[in-house]
Amino acid sequence: MAPKRPIGAGVFPKPVEPPGTQKPDPASLYAALDLGTNSCRMLIAQPKGNQFHVVDSFAKSVQLGQGLEASGRLNAAAMRRTVHALRICQSKLQKHKVSHMRLVATEACRRATNAGDFIRMVRRETGLRLDIIQPEEEARLAVISCAPLVSTKTEQLMVVDIGGGSTELVWIDLTRVPRVERPRAIMRLHAGFKPADGSPFPAARVVDWISVPLGVATLREQFDDVKNDAARFALMSWFFEENLVNFAPYATEQKREGFQIIGTSGTVTTVAASHLGLRRYDRNRVDGLRMTSAQIDAVIRDYLTLGPEGRRADPRIGRDRHALIMSGAAILQALLRVWPTDRLSVADRGLREGLLYAQMSADGVLEDGPY
């Protein structure tokens, strides 16, 4: 039986499966590459109606930010691993003859003192031009990728993107937007967090946003010397919460009714897969799933009970995620301690989807279909 879609959610721009054996016109292809602190991910897609078809993809854990917390620099081994992954991306772009592309790097390259040398190295060895984007653009792209999951009943929305090196939080007030327009109003944020002057469309109001320089990799590195598993988890969670005090909604008590959190990250999708008991990951069951604070807390307690060895052997977590799942869970627990909710929507989407939408929207190649 097909999984139920979230009530009131929009449908755009939902990635769909490759369109059979028909070879797409290279002129219609778009690529989006996200080089983060831990992973390198790329999508190649073709616009179709008000959606897009994924033609090819790539994802690999490169741990570009390994050791960055201590040294402030990208180390040689991490750069070599990343360049190797980027060569694969370049071969895919060349194979499909992609001409429209946006290739971005995030927190690790924002922080590293030798990031400029690394970007030049990538250009020299792969021919790819990486653009280091600022936190606001990263947050904005994550938000618009999640627009299809926004319920028409949502009045206050928080989008959370837990990355390898940073975590972006965006709080959006939708009370002045008619219900049917709410997912579409989120989409319009691709042009900026401030609404355009004189726009005839109802605007989503960004109350506040923050980029916390702590993600699953950087938070884990900060407490790597704490050997007790439960103690390390508690310290990570409280330390992350301390970094939220300058976020305006932190001091505001939020009613559960009309409030929705959308979480986009490997942490959130892994917690969802564990909740569902998936021994093999299934995006169709995970993307758009809604979880309560109690359900998430039960999964995290199970992780703590398993301990490091148990988590390493747990097929629901996966080999690439077990070392980072507790730092991600610590961030998630901190957020739910401050803003408990019965509607945390799980998004298997993020920066790449946002990059694709922004490019396609700017070129006018997507139909303005109904939500």
Tab-separated table of C-alpha atoms in Angstrom:
chain	number	residue	atom	x	y	z
A	1	MET	CA	0.000	0.000	0.000
A	2	ALA	CA	1.342	3.422	-0.910
A	3	PRO	CA	2.185	5.699	2.060
A	4	LYS	CA	-0.272	8.458	2.872
A	5	ARG	CA	0.775	11.983	1.973
A	6	PRO	CA	0.704	14.681	4.658
A	7	ILE	CA	-2.726	16.305	4.779
A	8	GLY	CA	-2.741	19.734	3.194
A	9	ALA	CA	0.813	19.520	1.880
A	10	GLY	CA	1.818	20.892	-1.494
A	11	VAL	CA	3.359	18.815	-4.238
A	12	PHE	CA	6.096	20.932	-5.794
A	13	PRO	CA	8.962	20.340	-6.578
A	14	LYS	CA	8.872	16.647	-5.748
A	15	PRO	CA	11.738	14.701	-7.351
A	16	VAL	CA	10.522	11.643	-9.202
A	17	GLU	CA	12.161	8.564	-10.666
A	18	PRO	CA	14.280	8.671	-13.842
A	19	PRO	CA	12.004	8.848	-16.932
A	20	GLY	CA	12.612	5.384	-18.345
A	21	THR	CA	15.052	4.844	-21.181
A	22	GLN	CA	14.319	8.019	-23.126
A	23	LYS	CA	17.479	10.090	-23.273
A	24	PRO	CA	16.838	13.667	-22.129
A	25	ASP	CA	17.839	16.691	-24.150
A	26	PRO	CA	21.105	17.956	-22.563
A	27	ALA	CA	19.890	21.541	-22.998
A	28	SER	CA	17.057	20.802	-20.555
A	29	LEU	CA	19.237	19.350	-17.790
A	30	TYR	CA	20.150	21.083	-14.538
A	31	ALA	CA	22.670	20.028	-11.901
A	32	ALA	CA	23.029	20.894	-8.229
A	33	LEU	CA	26.058	19.926	-6.152
A	34	ASP	CA	26.287	20.371	-2.370
A	35	LEU	CA	29.738	19.971	-0.839
A	36	GLY	CA	29.307	19.966	2.914
A	37	THR	CA	31.501	19.281	5.918
A	38	ASN	CA	30.810	15.563	5.797
A	39	SER	CA	29.265	14.713	2.420
A	40	CYS	CA	29.416	15.476	-1.284
A	41	ARG	CA	26.030	15.149	-3.029
A	42	MET	CA	24.837	15.926	-6.533
A	43	LEU	CA	21.583	15.704	-8.486
A	44	ILE	CA	21.089	16.021	-12.239
A	45	ALA	CA	17.455	16.672	-13.126
A	46	GLN	CA	15.118	17.654	-15.921
A	47	PRO	CA	12.148	20.003	-15.398
A	48	LYS	CA	8.791	18.407	-16.131
A	49	GLY	CA	5.595	20.367	-15.542
A	50	ASN	CA	5.771	21.795	-12.038
A	51	GLN	CA	8.117	19.022	-10.863
A	52	PHE	CA	11.454	17.599	-11.967
A	53	HIS	CA	12.754	14.173	-12.929
A	54	VAL	CA	16.035	13.048	-11.361
A	55	VAL	CA	18.223	11.764	-14.224
A	56	ASP	CA	21.371	10.954	-12.239
A	57	SER	CA	22.696	11.380	-8.712
A	58	PHE	CA	25.790	10.975	-6.570
A	59	ALA	CA	26.407	10.910	-2.814
A	60	LYS	CA	29.537	10.079	-0.854
A	61	SER	CA	30.849	10.738	2.651
A	62	VAL	CA	34.126	12.626	2.118
A	63	GLN	CA	34.638	14.069	5.638
A	64	LEU	CA	36.085	17.275	4.209
A	65	GLY	CA	35.935	18.925	7.630
A	66	GLN	CA	37.867	16.203	9.457
A	67	GLY	CA	40.233	17.917	11.913
A	68	LEU	CA	38.973	21.394	10.985
A	69	GLU	CA	37.706	22.103	14.503
A	70	ALA	CA	41.218	21.749	15.941
A	71	SER	CA	43.381	23.191	13.154
A	72	GLY	CA	41.159	25.679	11.328
A	73	ARG	CA	42.375	24.167	8.044
A	74	LEU	CA	41.300	21.482	5.589
A	75	ASN	CA	43.832	18.655	5.787
A	76	ALA	CA	45.519	17.131	2.753
A	77	ALA	CA	43.884	13.684	3.058
A	78	ALA	CA	40.378	15.180	3.299
A	79	MET	CA	41.018	17.376	0.258
A	80	ARG	CA	42.277	14.388	-1.760
A	81	ARG	CA	39.172	12.331	-0.845
A	82	THR	CA	36.931	15.210	-1.838
A	83	VAL	CA	38.695	15.856	-5.154
A	84	HIS	CA	38.317	12.154	-6.003
A	85	ALA	CA	34.553	12.396	-5.373
A	86	LEU	CA	34.324	15.607	-7.391
A	87	ARG	CA	36.050	13.891	-10.339
A	88	ILE	CA	33.163	11.398	-10.377
A	89	CYS	CA	30.690	14.295	-10.333
A	90	GLN	CA	32.552	15.965	-13.186
A	91	SER	CA	32.419	12.757	-15.263
A	92	LYS	CA	28.650	12.544	-14.733
A	93	LEU	CA	28.175	16.184	-15.737
A	94	GLN	CA	30.280	15.559	-18.832
A	95	LYS	CA	28.440	12.325	-19.681
A	96	HIS	CA	25.059	14.083	-19.594
A	97	LYS	CA	26.442	17.272	-21.228
A	98	VAL	CA	24.884	19.428	-18.490
A	99	SER	CA	25.188	23.153	-19.130
A	100	HIS	CA	22.978	24.583	-16.320
A	101	MET	CA	24.567	23.939	-12.956
A	102	ARG	CA	25.145	25.373	-9.501
A	103	LEU	CA	27.958	23.818	-7.499
A	104	VAL	CA	28.241	25.057	-3.910
A	105	ALA	CA	30.323	24.507	-0.794
A	106	THR	CA	29.141	25.319	2.715
A	107	GLU	CA	30.402	25.491	6.311
A	108	ALA	CA	33.755	23.675	6.061
A	109	CYS	CA	34.883	25.963	3.245
A	110	ARG	CA	33.424	29.029	4.984
A	111	ARG	CA	35.568	28.322	8.044
A	112	ALA	CA	38.813	26.904	6.649
A	113	THR	CA	41.694	29.358	6.317
A	114	ASN	CA	42.956	27.463	3.272
A	115	ALA	CA	39.570	27.237	1.538
A	116	GLY	CA	40.765	29.439	-1.329
A	117	ASP	CA	43.640	27.056	-2.031
A	118	PHE	CA	41.220	24.126	-1.991
A	119	ILE	CA	38.768	25.799	-4.396
A	120	ARG	CA	41.657	26.493	-6.814
A	121	MET	CA	42.837	22.892	-6.449
A	122	VAL	CA	39.345	21.629	-7.360
A	123	ARG	CA	39.230	23.921	-10.375
A	124	ARG	CA	42.685	22.797	-11.531
A	125	GLU	CA	42.107	19.054	-11.086
A	126	THR	CA	38.429	18.672	-12.042
A	127	GLY	CA	37.489	21.801	-13.979
A	128	LEU	CA	34.590	22.428	-11.570
A	129	ARG	CA	33.934	25.921	-10.189
A	130	LEU	CA	32.721	25.728	-6.593
A	131	ASP	CA	30.872	28.678	-5.098
A	132	ILE	CA	31.137	29.103	-1.301
A	133	ILE	CA	27.663	30.258	-0.269
A	134	GLN	CA	26.786	32.255	2.836
A	135	PRO	CA	24.578	30.900	5.661
A	136	GLU	CA	21.494	32.916	4.663
A	137	GLU	CA	21.447	31.449	1.159
A	138	GLU	CA	21.997	27.964	2.556
A	139	ALA	CA	19.056	28.425	4.933
A	140	ARG	CA	16.856	29.874	2.182
A	141	LEU	CA	17.541	26.991	-0.201
A	142	ALA	CA	16.748	24.425	2.500
A	143	VAL	CA	13.465	26.210	3.250
A	144	ILE	CA	12.176	26.263	-0.319
A	145	SER	CA	13.059	22.609	-0.869
A	146	CYS	CA	10.716	21.755	2.030
A	147	ALA	CA	7.757	23.846	0.837
A	148	PRO	CA	5.793	20.815	-0.457
A	149	LEU	CA	5.657	19.449	3.105
A	150	VAL	CA	4.105	22.587	4.608
A	151	SER	CA	0.605	21.855	5.850
A	152	THR	CA	-2.116	24.339	4.943
A	153	LYS	CA	-3.022	24.233	8.679
A	154	THR	CA	0.417	25.511	9.699
A	155	GLU	CA	0.563	29.048	11.116
A	156	GLN	CA	4.054	28.972	12.640
A	157	LEU	CA	6.755	26.994	10.837
A	158	MET	CA	10.326	26.159	11.755
A	159	VAL	CA	12.604	24.595	9.143
A	160	VAL	CA	15.728	22.910	10.545
A	161	ASP	CA	18.644	21.814	8.380
A	162	ILE	CA	21.195	19.808	10.410
A	163	GLY	CA	24.392	19.705	8.379
A	164	GLY	CA	27.863	18.357	8.995
A	165	GLY	CA	29.383	21.677	10.057
A	166	SER	CA	26.414	23.912	10.839
A	167	THR	CA	22.712	23.877	11.602
A	168	GLU	CA	20.326	26.390	10.047
A	169	LEU	CA	17.011	27.296	11.691
A	170	VAL	CA	14.381	29.495	10.043
A	171	TRP	CA	11.163	30.542	11.809
A	172	ILE	CA	8.325	31.619	9.507
A	173	ASP	CA	4.975	33.229	10.357
A	174	LEU	CA	2.208	32.184	7.936
A	175	THR	CA	-0.788	33.638	9.776
A	176	ARG	CA	-1.359	36.370	7.173
A	177	VAL	CA	-1.221	33.944	4.241
A	178	PRO	CA	-4.458	32.227	3.123
A	179	ARG	CA	-4.278	28.502	3.893
A	180	VAL	CA	-4.268	27.340	0.285
A	181	GLU	CA	-1.389	29.728	-0.493
A	182	ARG	CA	0.959	28.671	2.335
A	183	PRO	CA	3.174	26.137	0.478
A	184	ARG	CA	3.397	28.532	-2.487
A	185	ALA	CA	4.351	31.430	-0.183
A	186	ILE	CA	7.264	29.355	1.129
A	187	MET	CA	8.415	28.742	-2.459
A	188	ARG	CA	8.585	32.484	-3.090
A	189	LEU	CA	11.284	32.826	-0.414
A	190	HIS	CA	13.841	31.637	-3.004
A	191	ALA	CA	14.196	35.302	-3.984
A	192	GLY	CA	15.082	36.371	-0.418
A	193	PHE	CA	13.812	36.337	3.154
A	194	LYS	CA	12.361	39.832	2.727
A	195	PRO	CA	9.274	40.078	0.470
A	196	ALA	CA	9.644	42.127	-2.703
A	197	ASP	CA	8.185	45.627	-2.493
A	198	GLY	CA	4.834	45.911	-4.185
A	199	SER	CA	4.379	42.148	-4.579
A	200	PRO	CA	0.704	41.252	-5.113
A	201	PHE	CA	1.191	37.845	-3.473
A	202	PRO	CA	0.597	37.107	0.229
A	203	ALA	CA	4.020	36.861	1.877
A	204	ALA	CA	5.424	34.445	4.406
A	205	ARG	CA	7.145	36.485	7.127
A	206	VAL	CA	10.552	35.279	8.295
A	207	VAL	CA	10.530	36.089	12.017
A	208	ASP	CA	14.186	35.136	12.498
A	209	TRP	CA	16.837	32.757	11.206
A	210	ILE	CA	20.141	31.559	12.609
A	211	SER	CA	23.111	29.531	11.440
A	212	VAL	CA	24.655	27.716	14.417
A	213	PRO	CA	28.267	26.695	13.633
A	214	LEU	CA	27.622	23.218	15.020
A	215	GLY	CA	26.631	20.227	12.897
A	216	VAL	CA	26.921	16.471	13.319
A	217	ALA	CA	30.664	16.428	12.584
A	218	THR	CA	31.760	19.607	14.379
A	219	LEU	CA	29.661	18.919	17.506
A	220	ARG	CA	31.040	15.391	17.749
A	221	GLU	CA	34.622	16.684	17.457
A	222	GLN	CA	34.065	19.169	20.290
A	223	PHE	CA	33.199	16.357	22.749
A	224	ASP	CA	35.347	13.554	21.324
A	225	ASP	CA	37.371	13.404	24.564
A	226	VAL	CA	34.292	12.441	26.640
A	227	LYS	CA	34.355	8.650	26.754
A	228	ASN	CA	31.023	7.955	28.475
A	229	ASP	CA	28.399	7.624	25.747
A	230	ALA	CA	25.409	8.980	27.718
A	231	ALA	CA	27.418	11.821	29.245
A	232	ARG	CA	28.774	12.874	25.845
A	233	PHE	CA	25.244	12.897	24.407
A	234	ALA	CA	23.888	15.047	27.252
A	235	LEU	CA	26.762	17.528	27.001
A	236	MET	CA	26.334	17.855	23.235
A	237	SER	CA	22.613	18.478	23.562
A	238	TRP	CA	22.890	21.155	26.245
A	239	PHE	CA	25.822	22.828	24.493
A	240	PHE	CA	23.818	23.091	21.293
A	241	GLU	CA	20.879	24.608	23.162
A	242	GLU	CA	23.195	27.267	24.647
A	243	ASN	CA	23.907	28.372	21.078
A	244	LEU	CA	20.212	29.111	20.457
A	245	VAL	CA	19.865	31.985	22.935
A	246	ASN	CA	20.269	34.657	20.245
A	247	PHE	CA	17.511	33.113	18.111
A	248	ALA	CA	14.459	35.336	18.700
A	249	PRO	CA	11.866	32.526	19.119
A	250	TYR	CA	14.036	30.816	21.781
A	251	ALA	CA	12.391	32.773	24.591
A	252	THR	CA	8.864	32.403	23.139
A	253	GLU	CA	6.583	29.618	24.340
A	254	GLN	CA	4.983	28.020	21.300
A	255	LYS	CA	1.565	26.354	21.234
A	256	ARG	CA	1.514	22.968	19.520
A	257	GLU	CA	-1.640	23.745	17.564
A	258	GLY	CA	-0.807	25.338	14.220
A	259	PHE	CA	2.943	24.771	14.763
A	260	GLN	CA	5.050	22.584	12.473
A	261	ILE	CA	8.744	21.709	12.394
A	262	ILE	CA	10.248	20.385	9.168
A	263	GLY	CA	13.602	18.673	9.597
A	264	THR	CA	15.908	18.097	6.656
A	265	SER	CA	19.084	16.104	7.260
A	266	GLY	CA	20.537	12.621	7.404
A	267	THR	CA	19.903	12.690	11.155
A	268	VAL	CA	16.160	13.232	10.769
A	269	THR	CA	15.738	10.665	7.983
A	270	THR	CA	17.766	8.097	9.962
A	271	VAL	CA	15.617	8.630	13.082
A	272	ALA	CA	12.535	8.204	10.896
A	273	ALA	CA	13.900	4.995	9.348
A	274	SER	CA	14.634	3.652	12.838
A	275	HIS	CA	11.109	4.553	14.006
A	276	LEU	CA	9.656	2.664	11.035
A	277	GLY	CA	12.003	-0.288	11.605
A	278	LEU	CA	13.408	-0.088	8.072
A	279	ARG	CA	16.298	-2.475	7.551
A	280	ARG	CA	16.633	-1.028	4.053
A	281	TYR	CA	16.067	2.686	3.495
A	282	ASP	CA	12.902	3.619	1.590
A	283	ARG	CA	12.619	7.286	0.628
A	284	ASN	CA	8.936	6.935	-0.267
A	285	ARG	CA	8.110	5.935	3.308
A	286	VAL	CA	10.395	8.458	4.988
A	287	ASP	CA	9.946	11.710	3.048
A	288	GLY	CA	6.903	13.529	4.431
A	289	LEU	CA	6.495	11.247	7.479
A	290	ARG	CA	5.236	13.038	10.574
A	291	MET	CA	6.610	12.173	13.995
A	292	THR	CA	5.771	13.322	17.497
A	293	SER	CA	8.309	14.446	20.082
A	294	ALA	CA	7.554	11.254	22.047
A	295	GLN	CA	8.269	9.009	19.045
A	296	ILE	CA	11.578	10.753	18.371
A	297	ASP	CA	12.534	10.556	22.051
A	298	ALA	CA	11.847	6.800	22.034
A	299	VAL	CA	14.210	6.301	19.072
A	300	ILE	CA	16.953	8.355	20.760
A	301	ARG	CA	16.579	6.375	24.024
A	302	ASP	CA	16.923	3.184	21.963
A	303	TYR	CA	20.144	4.526	20.405
A	304	LEU	CA	21.558	5.225	23.876
A	305	THR	CA	20.592	1.743	25.062
A	306	LEU	CA	22.324	0.175	22.062
A	307	GLY	CA	25.602	1.976	22.793
A	308	PRO	CA	28.364	2.561	20.215
A	309	GLU	CA	28.774	-1.121	19.288
A	310	GLY	CA	25.058	-1.733	18.995
A	311	ARG	CA	24.564	1.344	16.818
A	312	ARG	CA	27.415	0.264	14.556
A	313	ALA	CA	25.672	-3.077	13.961
A	314	ASP	CA	22.153	-1.652	13.592
A	315	PRO	CA	21.061	-1.864	9.914
A	316	ARG	CA	18.476	0.922	10.447
A	317	ILE	CA	21.297	3.405	11.071
A	318	GLY	CA	23.710	2.409	8.330
A	319	ARG	CA	27.492	2.245	8.141
A	320	ASP	CA	27.952	5.849	6.973
A	321	ARG	CA	25.777	7.306	9.744
A	322	HIS	CA	26.488	5.395	12.985
A	323	ALA	CA	29.456	7.557	14.039
A	324	LEU	CA	27.488	10.793	13.643
A	325	ILE	CA	23.961	9.816	14.656
A	326	MET	CA	24.311	10.728	18.337
A	327	SER	CA	25.581	14.252	17.713
A	328	GLY	CA	22.683	14.735	15.290
A	329	ALA	CA	20.258	13.241	17.814
A	330	ALA	CA	21.637	15.611	20.469
A	331	ILE	CA	20.785	18.582	18.233
A	332	LEU	CA	17.325	17.184	17.542
A	333	GLN	CA	16.654	16.541	21.225
A	334	ALA	CA	17.690	20.106	22.117
A	335	LEU	CA	15.258	21.524	19.564
A	336	LEU	CA	12.379	19.381	20.811
A	337	ARG	CA	13.178	20.266	24.428
A	338	VAL	CA	12.654	23.924	23.531
A	339	TRP	CA	9.810	23.468	21.003
A	340	PRO	CA	7.992	20.141	21.566
A	341	THR	CA	5.688	19.284	18.686
A	342	ASP	CA	3.300	16.639	17.449
A	343	ARG	CA	4.123	17.561	13.864
A	344	LEU	CA	7.774	17.172	12.969
A	345	SER	CA	7.770	16.460	9.247
A	346	VAL	CA	10.702	14.469	7.907
A	347	ALA	CA	12.195	15.838	4.683
A	348	ASP	CA	14.437	13.693	2.506
A	349	ARG	CA	15.365	16.779	0.532
A	350	GLY	CA	17.470	19.859	1.117
A	351	LEU	CA	20.083	22.084	-0.419
A	352	ARG	CA	20.334	20.256	-3.763
A	353	GLU	CA	16.591	20.362	-4.361
A	354	GLY	CA	16.574	24.032	-3.403
A	355	LEU	CA	19.404	24.748	-5.845
A	356	LEU	CA	17.514	22.994	-8.626
A	357	TYR	CA	14.299	24.845	-7.918
A	358	ALA	CA	16.059	28.238	-7.772
A	359	GLN	CA	17.759	27.661	-11.148
A	360	MET	CA	14.646	26.346	-12.858
A	361	SER	CA	12.482	29.089	-11.416
A	362	ALA	CA	14.911	31.798	-12.540
A	363	ASP	CA	14.878	30.346	-16.070
A	364	GLY	CA	11.073	30.081	-16.120
A	365	VAL	CA	11.081	26.411	-17.125
A	366	LEU	CA	8.675	25.196	-14.430
A	367	GLU	CA	4.935	25.456	-14.838
A	368	ASP	CA	3.099	27.373	-12.129
A	369	GLY	CA	0.910	24.417	-11.390
A	370	PRO	CA	-1.576	23.995	-8.564
A	371	TYR	CA	-0.449	22.946	-5.114
